[in-house]
Amino acid sequence: AWHTCGGTIIHYLYVMTAAHCVDSPSGKIYRVGFGEHDLSVDEGTEYYLDVESIHVHPYWNPSSLASGYDIALLKLKDPVYDNSYVEIAILPVEGQILPSQSECYITGWGLTSPNGSG
C-alpha cells in the first residue's frame, strides 16, 4: 500500500482532498482507503474504493500555491459505507455562513506553508 494524501468524506460518493495531491499527469489510477490506520498491518477495519473521476477546482494553479483553490473532489465508483471507523463529515447546510469566530476543526498530514517550512 502507498499513501499520497488525506481527504474528507463529504458524501457517499465524494471525497474532498487537496488539488496538489491529484493534479499530476493523466493516466494515474487512484483508490481511496477508508478505516485505515497502519498501512503495514491488516487491522480488519479498512476497505478501498476506486475513483471514477477527479474534479480539480478550475482556478487551481500548481505554479502558484499561495493563490489558493487547492481543492479537488474525488468521485467514487461505489458508495462509502459508514461503520464505527468511517463516517461522512458533518457539513453546514448549503449557503450557510458560519458566524465569525466559529470553532472549526481540520485534520491532515503534510506541510502547513507553501514553501514547505512548516
mmCIF file of C-alpha atoms in Angstrom:
data_model
loop_
_atom_site.group_PDB
_atom_site.id
_atom_site.type_symbol
_atom_site.label_atom_id
_atom_site.label_comp_id
_atom_site.label_asym_id
_atom_site.label_seq_id
_atom_site.Cartn_x
_atom_site.Cartn_y
_atom_site.Cartn_z
ATOM 1 C CA ALA A 1 0.000 0.000 0.000
ATOM 2 C CA TRP A 2 1.078 3.547 -0.670
ATOM 3 C CA HIS A 3 -0.184 6.799 0.836
ATOM 4 C CA THR A 4 -0.487 10.008 -1.201
ATOM 5 C CA CYS A 5 -2.745 12.408 0.713
ATOM 6 C CA GLY A 6 -5.648 12.556 3.117
ATOM 7 C CA GLY A 7 -9.206 13.539 2.362
ATOM 8 C CA THR A 8 -12.621 14.087 3.895
ATOM 9 C CA ILE A 9 -15.752 12.129 3.012
ATOM 10 C CA ILE A 10 -18.385 14.766 2.207
ATOM 11 C CA HIS A 11 -20.972 12.490 0.526
ATOM 12 C CA TYR A 12 -21.372 8.753 -0.005
ATOM 13 C CA LEU A 13 -19.797 9.196 -3.457
ATOM 14 C CA TYR A 14 -17.379 12.111 -2.898
ATOM 15 C CA VAL A 15 -14.119 12.680 -1.054
ATOM 16 C CA MET A 16 -12.647 16.179 -0.794
ATOM 17 C CA THR A 17 -8.861 16.458 -0.950
ATOM 18 C CA ALA A 18 -6.171 18.930 -1.986
ATOM 19 C CA ALA A 19 -5.743 19.625 -5.701
ATOM 20 C CA HIS A 20 -1.965 19.308 -5.420
ATOM 21 C CA CYS A 21 -2.499 15.662 -4.472
ATOM 22 C CA VAL A 22 -4.198 14.742 -7.749
ATOM 23 C CA ASP A 23 -3.040 17.260 -10.357
ATOM 24 C CA SER A 24 -0.282 15.077 -11.802
ATOM 25 C CA PRO A 25 -0.361 13.897 -15.426
ATOM 26 C CA SER A 26 -3.336 11.872 -16.554
ATOM 27 C CA GLY A 27 -3.153 8.118 -16.594
ATOM 28 C CA LYS A 28 -2.788 7.678 -12.844
ATOM 29 C CA ILE A 29 -5.324 5.426 -11.211
ATOM 30 C CA TYR A 30 -6.429 6.385 -7.713
ATOM 31 C CA ARG A 31 -8.019 4.323 -4.955
ATOM 32 C CA VAL A 32 -9.174 5.689 -1.630
ATOM 33 C CA GLY A 33 -8.605 3.825 1.613
ATOM 34 C CA PHE A 34 -11.186 4.012 4.402
ATOM 35 C CA GLY A 35 -10.805 2.908 8.020
ATOM 36 C CA GLU A 36 -7.047 2.583 7.508
ATOM 37 C CA HIS A 37 -4.720 3.293 10.408
ATOM 38 C CA ASP A 38 -1.463 1.461 9.668
ATOM 39 C CA LEU A 39 -0.635 0.605 6.050
ATOM 40 C CA SER A 40 1.690 -2.199 7.138
ATOM 41 C CA VAL A 41 -0.970 -4.041 9.165
ATOM 42 C CA ASP A 42 -4.277 -5.591 8.100
ATOM 43 C CA GLU A 43 -6.418 -4.468 11.018
ATOM 44 C CA GLY A 44 -9.714 -5.630 9.544
ATOM 45 C CA THR A 45 -11.205 -2.127 9.627
ATOM 46 C CA GLU A 46 -10.026 -0.912 6.241
ATOM 47 C CA TYR A 47 -11.534 -1.063 2.773
ATOM 48 C CA TYR A 48 -10.678 0.555 -0.552
ATOM 49 C CA LEU A 49 -12.778 2.110 -3.308
ATOM 50 C CA ASP A 50 -11.787 3.102 -6.840
ATOM 51 C CA VAL A 51 -12.053 6.695 -8.033
ATOM 52 C CA GLU A 52 -14.369 7.200 -11.008
ATOM 53 C CA SER A 53 -13.398 10.815 -11.760
ATOM 54 C CA ILE A 54 -11.396 13.727 -10.375
ATOM 55 C CA HIS A 55 -12.691 17.294 -10.307
ATOM 56 C CA VAL A 56 -9.988 19.898 -9.588
ATOM 57 C CA HIS A 57 -11.075 23.485 -8.857
ATOM 58 C CA PRO A 58 -10.938 25.394 -12.175
ATOM 59 C CA TYR A 59 -8.853 28.217 -10.656
ATOM 60 C CA TRP A 60 -6.224 25.901 -9.178
ATOM 61 C CA ASN A 61 -2.732 26.846 -10.373
ATOM 62 C CA PRO A 62 0.050 24.455 -9.299
ATOM 63 C CA SER A 63 2.632 27.132 -10.143
ATOM 64 C CA SER A 64 1.118 29.478 -7.560
ATOM 65 C CA LEU A 65 0.204 27.556 -4.404
ATOM 66 C CA ALA A 66 -0.334 30.742 -2.410
ATOM 67 C CA SER A 67 -3.144 31.778 -4.783
ATOM 68 C CA GLY A 68 -5.425 29.222 -3.170
ATOM 69 C CA TYR A 69 -8.061 26.972 -4.736
ATOM 70 C CA ASP A 70 -6.058 23.907 -3.700
ATOM 71 C CA ILE A 71 -9.146 21.713 -3.596
ATOM 72 C CA ALA A 72 -10.421 18.722 -5.542
ATOM 73 C CA LEU A 73 -13.290 16.258 -5.383
ATOM 74 C CA LEU A 74 -12.848 12.554 -5.993
ATOM 75 C CA LYS A 75 -15.992 10.862 -7.267
ATOM 76 C CA LEU A 76 -16.019 7.235 -6.176
ATOM 77 C CA LYS A 77 -17.192 4.335 -8.350
ATOM 78 C CA ASP A 78 -19.050 2.828 -5.390
ATOM 79 C CA PRO A 79 -20.545 4.473 -2.294
ATOM 80 C CA VAL A 80 -18.740 4.734 1.028
ATOM 81 C CA TYR A 81 -20.357 2.818 3.848
ATOM 82 C CA ASP A 82 -20.360 4.096 7.407
ATOM 83 C CA ASN A 83 -19.139 1.898 10.201
ATOM 84 C CA SER A 84 -17.573 2.580 13.578
ATOM 85 C CA TYR A 85 -14.303 3.526 11.801
ATOM 86 C CA VAL A 86 -15.629 5.521 8.820
ATOM 87 C CA GLU A 87 -18.145 8.373 8.838
ATOM 88 C CA ILE A 88 -19.241 11.117 6.484
ATOM 89 C CA ALA A 89 -18.277 14.623 7.631
ATOM 90 C CA ILE A 90 -20.995 16.818 9.069
ATOM 91 C CA LEU A 91 -21.119 19.937 6.912
ATOM 92 C CA PRO A 92 -23.142 23.146 7.189
ATOM 93 C CA VAL A 93 -26.272 23.500 5.082
ATOM 94 C CA GLU A 94 -25.559 24.821 1.574
ATOM 95 C CA GLY A 95 -25.377 28.616 1.662
ATOM 96 C CA GLN A 96 -24.997 28.790 5.437
ATOM 97 C CA ILE A 97 -22.311 31.232 6.572
ATOM 98 C CA LEU A 98 -20.639 30.353 9.857
ATOM 99 C CA PRO A 99 -20.577 33.182 12.407
ATOM 100 C CA SER A 100 -17.270 34.947 12.956
ATOM 101 C CA GLN A 101 -15.044 33.161 15.473
ATOM 102 C CA SER A 102 -16.844 29.828 14.989
ATOM 103 C CA GLU A 103 -14.777 26.923 16.206
ATOM 104 C CA CYS A 104 -13.834 24.555 13.375
ATOM 105 C CA TYR A 105 -11.558 21.537 13.182
ATOM 106 C CA ILE A 106 -9.339 20.306 10.384
ATOM 107 C CA THR A 107 -7.093 17.275 10.255
ATOM 108 C CA GLY A 108 -4.448 16.019 7.910
ATOM 109 C CA TRP A 109 -0.807 15.434 7.223
ATOM 110 C CA GLY A 110 1.865 17.345 5.409
ATOM 111 C CA LEU A 111 3.317 20.798 5.137
ATOM 112 C CA THR A 112 1.492 23.812 6.502
ATOM 113 C CA SER A 113 3.012 26.505 4.291
ATOM 114 C CA PRO A 114 3.520 26.956 0.524
ATOM 115 C CA ASN A 115 7.314 26.935 0.870
ATOM 116 C CA GLY A 116 7.375 23.784 2.965
ATOM 117 C CA SER A 117 8.891 25.373 6.054
ATOM 118 C CA GLY A 118 6.289 24.071 8.468
#
